[in-house]
XYZ file of C-alpha atoms in Angstrom:
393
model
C 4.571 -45.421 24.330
C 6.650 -43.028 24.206
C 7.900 -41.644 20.586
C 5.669 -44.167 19.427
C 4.315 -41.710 16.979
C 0.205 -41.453 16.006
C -1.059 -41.505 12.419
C -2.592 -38.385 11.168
C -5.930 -39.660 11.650
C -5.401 -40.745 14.567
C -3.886 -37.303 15.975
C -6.809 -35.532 14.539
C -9.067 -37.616 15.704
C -7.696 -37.324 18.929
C -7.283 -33.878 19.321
C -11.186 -33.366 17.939
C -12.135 -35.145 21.256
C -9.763 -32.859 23.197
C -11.792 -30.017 22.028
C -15.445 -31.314 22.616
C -14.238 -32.400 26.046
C -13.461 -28.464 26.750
C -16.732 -27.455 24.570
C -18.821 -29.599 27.273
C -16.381 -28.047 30.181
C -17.227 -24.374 29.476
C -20.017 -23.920 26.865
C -21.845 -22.573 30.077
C -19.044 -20.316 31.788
C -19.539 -17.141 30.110
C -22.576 -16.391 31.922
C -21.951 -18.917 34.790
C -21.917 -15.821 37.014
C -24.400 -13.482 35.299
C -26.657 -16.830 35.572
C -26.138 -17.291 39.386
C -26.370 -13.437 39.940
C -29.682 -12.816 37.822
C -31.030 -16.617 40.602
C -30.255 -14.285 43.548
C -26.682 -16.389 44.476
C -24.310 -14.381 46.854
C -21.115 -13.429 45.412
C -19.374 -15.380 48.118
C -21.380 -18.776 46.991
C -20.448 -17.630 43.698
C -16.754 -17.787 44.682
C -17.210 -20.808 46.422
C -19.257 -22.376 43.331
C -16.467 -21.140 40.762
C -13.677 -22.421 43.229
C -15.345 -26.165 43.870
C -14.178 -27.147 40.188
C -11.015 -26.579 41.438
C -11.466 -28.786 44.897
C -12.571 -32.016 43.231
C -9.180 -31.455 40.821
C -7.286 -30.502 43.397
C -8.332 -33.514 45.862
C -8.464 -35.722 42.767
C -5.410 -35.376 40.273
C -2.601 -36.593 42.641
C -4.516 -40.103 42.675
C -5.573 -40.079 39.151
C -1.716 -39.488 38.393
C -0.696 -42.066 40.658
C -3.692 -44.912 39.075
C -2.305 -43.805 35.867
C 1.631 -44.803 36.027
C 0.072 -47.401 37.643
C -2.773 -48.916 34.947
C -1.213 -47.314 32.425
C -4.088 -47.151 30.597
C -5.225 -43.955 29.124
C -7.989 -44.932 27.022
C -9.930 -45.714 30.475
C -9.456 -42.341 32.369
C -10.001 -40.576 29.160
C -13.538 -41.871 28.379
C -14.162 -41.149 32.182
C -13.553 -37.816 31.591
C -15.865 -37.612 28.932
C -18.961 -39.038 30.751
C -17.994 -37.091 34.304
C -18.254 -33.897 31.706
C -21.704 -34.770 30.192
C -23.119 -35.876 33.541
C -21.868 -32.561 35.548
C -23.875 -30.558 32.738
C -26.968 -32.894 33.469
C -27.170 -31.698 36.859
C -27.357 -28.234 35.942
C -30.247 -29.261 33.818
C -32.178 -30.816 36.519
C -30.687 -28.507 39.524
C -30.449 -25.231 37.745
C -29.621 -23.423 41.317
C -26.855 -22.489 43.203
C -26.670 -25.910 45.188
C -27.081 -27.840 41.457
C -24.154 -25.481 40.133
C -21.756 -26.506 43.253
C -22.705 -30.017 42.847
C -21.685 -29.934 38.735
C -18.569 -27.670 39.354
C -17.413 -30.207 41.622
C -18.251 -33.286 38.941
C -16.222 -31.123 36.306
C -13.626 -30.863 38.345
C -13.483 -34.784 38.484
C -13.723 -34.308 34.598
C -10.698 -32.084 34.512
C -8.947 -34.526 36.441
C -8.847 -37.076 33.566
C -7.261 -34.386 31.517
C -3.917 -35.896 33.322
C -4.177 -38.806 30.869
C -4.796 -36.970 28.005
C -1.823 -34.787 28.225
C 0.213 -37.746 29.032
C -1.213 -40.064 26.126
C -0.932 -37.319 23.537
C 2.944 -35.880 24.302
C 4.242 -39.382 24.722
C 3.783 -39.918 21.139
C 6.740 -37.255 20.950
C 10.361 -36.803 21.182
C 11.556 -35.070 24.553
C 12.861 -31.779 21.799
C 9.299 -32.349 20.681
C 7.669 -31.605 23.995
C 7.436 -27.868 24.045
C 5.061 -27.799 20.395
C 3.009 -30.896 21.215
C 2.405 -29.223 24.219
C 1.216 -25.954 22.630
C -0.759 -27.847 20.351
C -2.672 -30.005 22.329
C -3.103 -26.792 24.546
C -4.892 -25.325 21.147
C -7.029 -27.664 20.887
C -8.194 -27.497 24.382
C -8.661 -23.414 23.732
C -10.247 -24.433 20.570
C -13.070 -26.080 22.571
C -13.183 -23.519 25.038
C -13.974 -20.541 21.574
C -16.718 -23.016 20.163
C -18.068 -23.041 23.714
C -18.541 -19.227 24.195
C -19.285 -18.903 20.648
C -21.988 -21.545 20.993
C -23.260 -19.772 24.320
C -22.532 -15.987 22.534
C -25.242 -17.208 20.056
C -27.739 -19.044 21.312
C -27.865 -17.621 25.398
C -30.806 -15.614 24.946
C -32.555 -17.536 22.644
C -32.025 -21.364 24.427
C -30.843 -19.547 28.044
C -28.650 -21.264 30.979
C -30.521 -24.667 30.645
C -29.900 -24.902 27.065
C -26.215 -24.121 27.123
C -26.216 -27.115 29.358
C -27.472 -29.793 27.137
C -25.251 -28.502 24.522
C -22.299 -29.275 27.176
C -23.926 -32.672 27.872
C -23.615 -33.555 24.010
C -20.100 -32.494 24.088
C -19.260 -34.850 27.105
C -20.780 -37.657 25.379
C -19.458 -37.156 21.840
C -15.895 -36.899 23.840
C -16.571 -40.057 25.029
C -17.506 -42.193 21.601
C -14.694 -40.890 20.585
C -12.228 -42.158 23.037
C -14.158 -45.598 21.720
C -11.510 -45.516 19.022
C -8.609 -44.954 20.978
C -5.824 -47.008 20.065
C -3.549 -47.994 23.089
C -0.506 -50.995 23.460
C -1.494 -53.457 25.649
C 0.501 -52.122 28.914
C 3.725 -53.355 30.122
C 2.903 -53.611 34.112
C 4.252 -51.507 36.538
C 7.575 -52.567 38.328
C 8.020 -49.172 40.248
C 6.818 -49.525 43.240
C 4.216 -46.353 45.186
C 7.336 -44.951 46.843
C 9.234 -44.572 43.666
C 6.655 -42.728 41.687
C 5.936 -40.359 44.434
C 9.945 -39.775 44.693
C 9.374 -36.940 41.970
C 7.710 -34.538 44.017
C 11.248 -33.787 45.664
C 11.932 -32.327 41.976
C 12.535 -28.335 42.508
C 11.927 -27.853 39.497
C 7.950 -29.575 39.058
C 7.461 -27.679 42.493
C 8.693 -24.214 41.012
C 6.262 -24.512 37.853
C 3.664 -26.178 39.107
C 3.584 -22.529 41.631
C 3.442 -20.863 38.085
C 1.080 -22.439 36.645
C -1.250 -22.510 40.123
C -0.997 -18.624 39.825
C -1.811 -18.727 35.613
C -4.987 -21.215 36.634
C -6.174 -19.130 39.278
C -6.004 -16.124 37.906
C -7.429 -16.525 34.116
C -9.888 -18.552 35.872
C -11.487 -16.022 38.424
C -10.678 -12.894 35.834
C -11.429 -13.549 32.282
C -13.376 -17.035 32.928
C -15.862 -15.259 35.950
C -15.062 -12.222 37.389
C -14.475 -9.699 34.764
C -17.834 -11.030 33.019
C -19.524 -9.824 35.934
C -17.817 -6.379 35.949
C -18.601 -5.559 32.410
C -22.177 -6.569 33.735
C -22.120 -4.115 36.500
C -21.259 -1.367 33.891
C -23.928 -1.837 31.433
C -22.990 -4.779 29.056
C -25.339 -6.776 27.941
C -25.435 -10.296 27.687
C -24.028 -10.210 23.755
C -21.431 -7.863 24.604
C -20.404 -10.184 27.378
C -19.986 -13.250 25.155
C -17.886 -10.950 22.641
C -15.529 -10.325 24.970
C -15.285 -13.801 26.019
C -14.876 -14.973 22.563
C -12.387 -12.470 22.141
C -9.844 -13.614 24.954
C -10.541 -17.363 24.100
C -9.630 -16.240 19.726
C -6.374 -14.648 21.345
C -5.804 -17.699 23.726
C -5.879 -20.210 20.418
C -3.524 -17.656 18.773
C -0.823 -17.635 21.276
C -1.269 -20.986 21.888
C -0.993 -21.710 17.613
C 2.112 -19.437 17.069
C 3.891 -21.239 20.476
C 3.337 -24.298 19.013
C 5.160 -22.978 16.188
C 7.781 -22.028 18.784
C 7.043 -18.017 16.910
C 8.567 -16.801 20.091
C 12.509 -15.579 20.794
C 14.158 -16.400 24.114
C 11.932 -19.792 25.366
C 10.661 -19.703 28.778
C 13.336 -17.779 30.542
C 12.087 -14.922 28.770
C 8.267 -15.660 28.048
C 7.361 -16.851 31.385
C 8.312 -13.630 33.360
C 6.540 -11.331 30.847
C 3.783 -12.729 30.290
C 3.042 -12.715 34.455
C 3.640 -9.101 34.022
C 1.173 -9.120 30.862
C -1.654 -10.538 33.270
C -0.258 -8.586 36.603
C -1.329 -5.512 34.383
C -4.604 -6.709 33.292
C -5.617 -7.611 36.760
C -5.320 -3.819 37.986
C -6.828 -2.661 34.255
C -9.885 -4.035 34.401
C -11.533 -2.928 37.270
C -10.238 0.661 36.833
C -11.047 1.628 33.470
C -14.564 1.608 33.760
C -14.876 1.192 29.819
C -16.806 -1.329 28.241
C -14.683 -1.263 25.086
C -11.388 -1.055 27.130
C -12.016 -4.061 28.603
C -13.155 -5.946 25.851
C -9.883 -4.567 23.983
C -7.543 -6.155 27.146
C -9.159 -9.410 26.947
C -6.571 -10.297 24.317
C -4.014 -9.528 27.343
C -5.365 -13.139 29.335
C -5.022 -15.235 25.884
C -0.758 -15.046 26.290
C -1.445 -16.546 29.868
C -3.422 -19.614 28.334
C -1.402 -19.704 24.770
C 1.855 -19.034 26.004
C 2.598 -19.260 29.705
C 0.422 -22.672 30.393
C 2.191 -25.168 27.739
C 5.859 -23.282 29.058
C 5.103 -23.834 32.903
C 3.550 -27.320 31.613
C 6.849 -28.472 29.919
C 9.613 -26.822 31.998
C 8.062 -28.717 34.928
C 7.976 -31.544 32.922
C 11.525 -31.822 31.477
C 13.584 -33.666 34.379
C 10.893 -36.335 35.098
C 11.674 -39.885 33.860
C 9.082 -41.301 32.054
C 7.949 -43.835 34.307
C 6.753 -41.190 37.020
C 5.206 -38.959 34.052
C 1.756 -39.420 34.861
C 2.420 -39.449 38.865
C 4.272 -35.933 38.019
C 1.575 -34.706 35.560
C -1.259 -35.286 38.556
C 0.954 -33.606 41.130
C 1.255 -30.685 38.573
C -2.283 -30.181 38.141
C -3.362 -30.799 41.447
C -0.764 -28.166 42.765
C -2.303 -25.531 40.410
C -5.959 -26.574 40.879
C -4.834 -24.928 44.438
C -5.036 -21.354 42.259
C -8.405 -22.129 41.008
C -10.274 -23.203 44.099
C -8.561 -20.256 46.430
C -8.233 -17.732 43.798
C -11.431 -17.130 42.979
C -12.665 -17.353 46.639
C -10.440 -14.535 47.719
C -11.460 -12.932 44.772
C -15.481 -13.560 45.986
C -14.623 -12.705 49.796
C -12.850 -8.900 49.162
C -15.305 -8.436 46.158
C -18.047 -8.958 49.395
C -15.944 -7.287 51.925
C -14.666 -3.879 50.304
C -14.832 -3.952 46.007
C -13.828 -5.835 42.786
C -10.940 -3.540 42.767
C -9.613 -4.969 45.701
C -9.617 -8.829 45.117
C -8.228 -7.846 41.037
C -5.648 -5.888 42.643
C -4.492 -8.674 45.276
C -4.416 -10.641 42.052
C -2.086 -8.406 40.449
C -0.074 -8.873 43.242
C 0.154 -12.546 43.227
C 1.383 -12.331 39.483
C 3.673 -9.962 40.542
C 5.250 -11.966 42.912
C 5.691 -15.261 40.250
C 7.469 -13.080 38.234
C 9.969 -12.269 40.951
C 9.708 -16.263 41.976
C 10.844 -16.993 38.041
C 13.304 -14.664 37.666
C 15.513 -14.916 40.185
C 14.902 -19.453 39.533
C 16.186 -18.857 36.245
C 19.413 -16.445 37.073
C 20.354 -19.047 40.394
C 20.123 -21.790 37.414
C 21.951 -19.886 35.153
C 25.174 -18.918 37.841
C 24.763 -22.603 38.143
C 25.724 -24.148 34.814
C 28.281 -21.233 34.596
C 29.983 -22.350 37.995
C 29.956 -26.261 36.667
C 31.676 -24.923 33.249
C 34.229 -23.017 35.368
């Protein structure tokens, strides 16, 4: 498929479906927590309700990956993904409790899964010097979904509350899926490569260097600016308009980055973006539970959107760029289930010391963890650089 380019219709098309999928994924996650709080949950359940979307993905992806290089079929996984999206939103219709909420985190997370096959489906359509941009852009479109979510929820929360939100999400899980309908896929070529040479690309340093980037970007936007720091502007006053502002506000700066790096806007690629922008969220981690300012943290929510516009679609194609494209599915599963590792432990850590001694304490290990990827990418790309200089000498 690959380089076999779309039509324009059929990229828009496309990419329209991309962003009801995420519409149905997190119309409800602004006030996911506030919900659960305001129902008497525990903040550790919380954290372990928050975290399950990440266990189904994380348990899930590798195989999906796998089934995918296999199949190669696209079309299929992608209309699953679709109807797992609608039908986790049903059960927080009809189970609209802590024990309904686990149960639907864990069927989005078998959602997400499928989002393996849309990556793969929509950047094989494009030259490998093409990767970087479609990656951004199909990344835009899934932040796209995400703003007309927590606008949607911003809006209409008080007025149609938690239950509401979540038929809106079942619409968007179903209108995903009539839309895959008109997917247009070659008839596949079958597989000659057997199990053992698929799984052969998880040896690649460099898929298991950014897949640890991207496992700290997922966990971290995920249990900050998607859950936690919702519930801290809570704590201080905000109410439930003021929290959907400032969620609409990181997801408007996450479609900018994500627009102007799929303009490739930015100087010096991912040697240079990657480390600063872990800095960028290292220093929003210890912000936000220090400041004590509504405004001030509404202000640093733009800080998040360079970890979902920028440092997701360059973690997404550096680990990307030295797998063959046979084993591109099989690589794309083992990338996402490595980072769904970030958002089922993340925000569990995050719930425990929250419990245990504050929300200072689980942002600031946070900040730490960033920290440390920083570090991690550095000194990766200064060994690779020494390295190409040795070969030239």
């Amino acid at each position: 498929m690959e380089n076999n380019k779309f039509s324009k219709k059929e990229e828009m098309i496309f990419l329209i479906s991309v962003s009801f999928f995420w519409f149905a994924q997190y119309v409800y996650i602004p006030y996911q927590t506030i919900y659960l709080t305001s129902i008497n949950v525990g903040t550790s359940f919380i954290g372990i309700i928050v975290g399950a979307y990440g266990i189904s993905q994380m348990l899930l992806r590798l195989p999906v990956g796998l089934s995918a290089d296999i199949v190669r079929k696209h079309k299929y996984f992608i209309m699953i993904g679709g109807l797992s999206s609608g039908m986790a939103s049903l059960f927080r219709v009809l189970m609209p409790n802590g024990v309904g909420f686990l149960i639907a985190n864990l069927l989005s997370g078998l959602a997400s899964a499928m989002w393996i096959s849309f990556m793969v489906f929509y950047t094989g359509h494009f030259s490998k010097e093409e990767q970087q941009s479609a990656t951004a852009r199909i990344v835009m479109f899934n932040n796209i979904g995400m703003l007309m979510g927590f606008i949607a929820s911003t809006l209409l929360y008080n007025s149609i509350s938690m239950r509401g939100l979540c038929v809106l999400s079942v619409c968007g899980g179903v209108t995903t899926f009539l839309l895959s309908l008109s997917i247009k896929e070659k008839a596949p070529e079958k597989s000659t490569h057997k199990v053992g040479e698929l799984i052969s690309v998880f040896s690649n340093k460099r898929l298991l260097l950014f897949s640890f980037i991207a496992l700290i970007q997922q966990g971290v936007q995920l249990t900050t600016s998607m859950s936690f720091t919702n519930q801290v502007l809570g704590d201080l006053g905000a109410s439930n308009a003021i929290i959907g502002i400032s969620s609409i506000i990181y997801m408007v700066s996450s479609v900018t980055f994500s627009a102007l790096s799929s303009k490739n806007v930015f100087k010096g690629g991912p040697r240079v973006l990657i480390p600063t922008v872990l800095v960028i969220i290292a220093t929003y981690c210890v912000l936000v539970p220090t400041v004590n300012s509504i405004p001030i943290i509404m202000a640093l929510q733009i800080l998040p959107g360079t970890s979902s516009g920028i440092l997701f679609s360059c973690a997404t194609s550096e680990a990307m760029k030295e797998v063959k494209p046979f084993q591109k599915s099989t690589a794309m599963g083992f990338f996402q289930a490595f980072y769904a590792i970030g958002m089922t432990t993340f925000p569990m850590l995050t719930g425990k010391l929250a419990s245990s001694y504050s929300m200072s304490s689980g942002f600031f290990a946070l900040a730490g963890i960033a920290v440390l990827g920083c570090l991690i990418a550095v000194t990766f790309y200064r060994a690779e650089k020494s390295c190409k200089i040795d070969k030239a000498v």
